[in-house]
């Protein structure tokens, strides 16, 4: 199932963004988070996450 959004992202100059892959009962999950803010993260199943060359 594909999800599309029209969200606008605000970028803070002092943001610190980190990425992680966690393994759990549901499989591997890709997490992208701004660690300078509470609840500022997005998750996706690892197989659905874009690779670096795809982001470029």
mmCIF file of C-alpha atoms in Angstrom:
data_model
loop_
_atom_site.group_PDB
_atom_site.id
_atom_site.type_symbol
_atom_site.label_atom_id
_atom_site.label_comp_id
_atom_site.label_asym_id
_atom_site.label_seq_id
_atom_site.Cartn_x
_atom_site.Cartn_y
_atom_site.Cartn_z
ATOM 1 C CA UNK A 1 0.000 0.000 0.000
ATOM 2 C CA UNK A 2 1.497 3.314 -1.054
ATOM 3 C CA UNK A 3 1.040 6.440 1.020
ATOM 4 C CA UNK A 4 1.383 9.932 -0.407
ATOM 5 C CA UNK A 5 1.554 13.108 1.631
ATOM 6 C CA UNK A 6 1.606 16.796 0.894
ATOM 7 C CA UNK A 7 3.425 17.647 4.116
ATOM 8 C CA UNK A 8 5.741 20.618 4.340
ATOM 9 C CA UNK A 9 8.845 20.142 6.468
ATOM 10 C CA UNK A 10 10.375 22.938 8.511
ATOM 11 C CA UNK A 11 14.134 22.751 8.885
ATOM 12 C CA UNK A 12 15.811 24.138 11.976
ATOM 13 C CA UNK A 13 19.401 25.301 11.718
ATOM 14 C CA UNK A 14 20.321 23.509 14.938
ATOM 15 C CA UNK A 15 18.666 20.167 14.074
ATOM 16 C CA UNK A 16 20.590 16.931 14.588
ATOM 17 C CA UNK A 17 19.253 14.101 12.465
ATOM 18 C CA UNK A 18 20.169 10.456 12.914
ATOM 19 C CA UNK A 19 19.136 7.263 11.145
ATOM 20 C CA UNK A 20 18.916 3.791 12.605
ATOM 21 C CA UNK A 21 17.773 0.284 11.724
ATOM 22 C CA UNK A 22 16.066 -1.691 14.481
ATOM 23 C CA UNK A 23 15.261 -5.385 14.413
ATOM 24 C CA UNK A 24 12.135 -6.562 16.190
ATOM 25 C CA UNK A 25 9.249 -9.018 15.996
ATOM 26 C CA UNK A 26 7.826 -7.209 12.951
ATOM 27 C CA UNK A 27 11.163 -7.323 11.089
ATOM 28 C CA UNK A 28 13.692 -4.582 10.367
ATOM 29 C CA UNK A 29 12.534 -0.955 10.705
ATOM 30 C CA UNK A 30 14.288 2.157 9.362
ATOM 31 C CA UNK A 31 14.063 5.154 11.727
ATOM 32 C CA UNK A 32 14.928 8.754 10.838
ATOM 33 C CA UNK A 33 14.810 11.168 13.788
ATOM 34 C CA UNK A 34 15.627 14.752 14.742
ATOM 35 C CA UNK A 35 17.130 14.196 18.188
ATOM 36 C CA UNK A 36 16.817 17.875 19.136
ATOM 37 C CA UNK A 37 12.994 17.650 19.289
ATOM 38 C CA UNK A 38 10.528 15.364 21.036
ATOM 39 C CA UNK A 39 8.481 13.073 18.789
ATOM 40 C CA UNK A 40 10.221 14.240 15.582
ATOM 41 C CA UNK A 41 10.780 10.941 13.793
ATOM 42 C CA UNK A 42 9.515 8.791 10.951
ATOM 43 C CA UNK A 43 9.673 5.012 10.580
ATOM 44 C CA UNK A 44 9.308 2.642 7.639
ATOM 45 C CA UNK A 45 9.868 -1.041 7.009
ATOM 46 C CA UNK A 46 13.506 -1.353 5.926
ATOM 47 C CA UNK A 47 12.579 -2.953 2.596
ATOM 48 C CA UNK A 48 10.467 0.156 1.781
ATOM 49 C CA UNK A 49 13.147 2.717 2.742
ATOM 50 C CA UNK A 50 15.041 4.453 -0.083
ATOM 51 C CA UNK A 51 18.759 3.840 -0.479
ATOM 52 C CA UNK A 52 21.208 6.757 -0.525
ATOM 53 C CA UNK A 53 21.562 6.704 -4.345
ATOM 54 C CA UNK A 54 17.734 6.806 -4.629
ATOM 55 C CA UNK A 55 17.627 9.934 -2.398
ATOM 56 C CA UNK A 56 20.152 11.780 -4.569
#
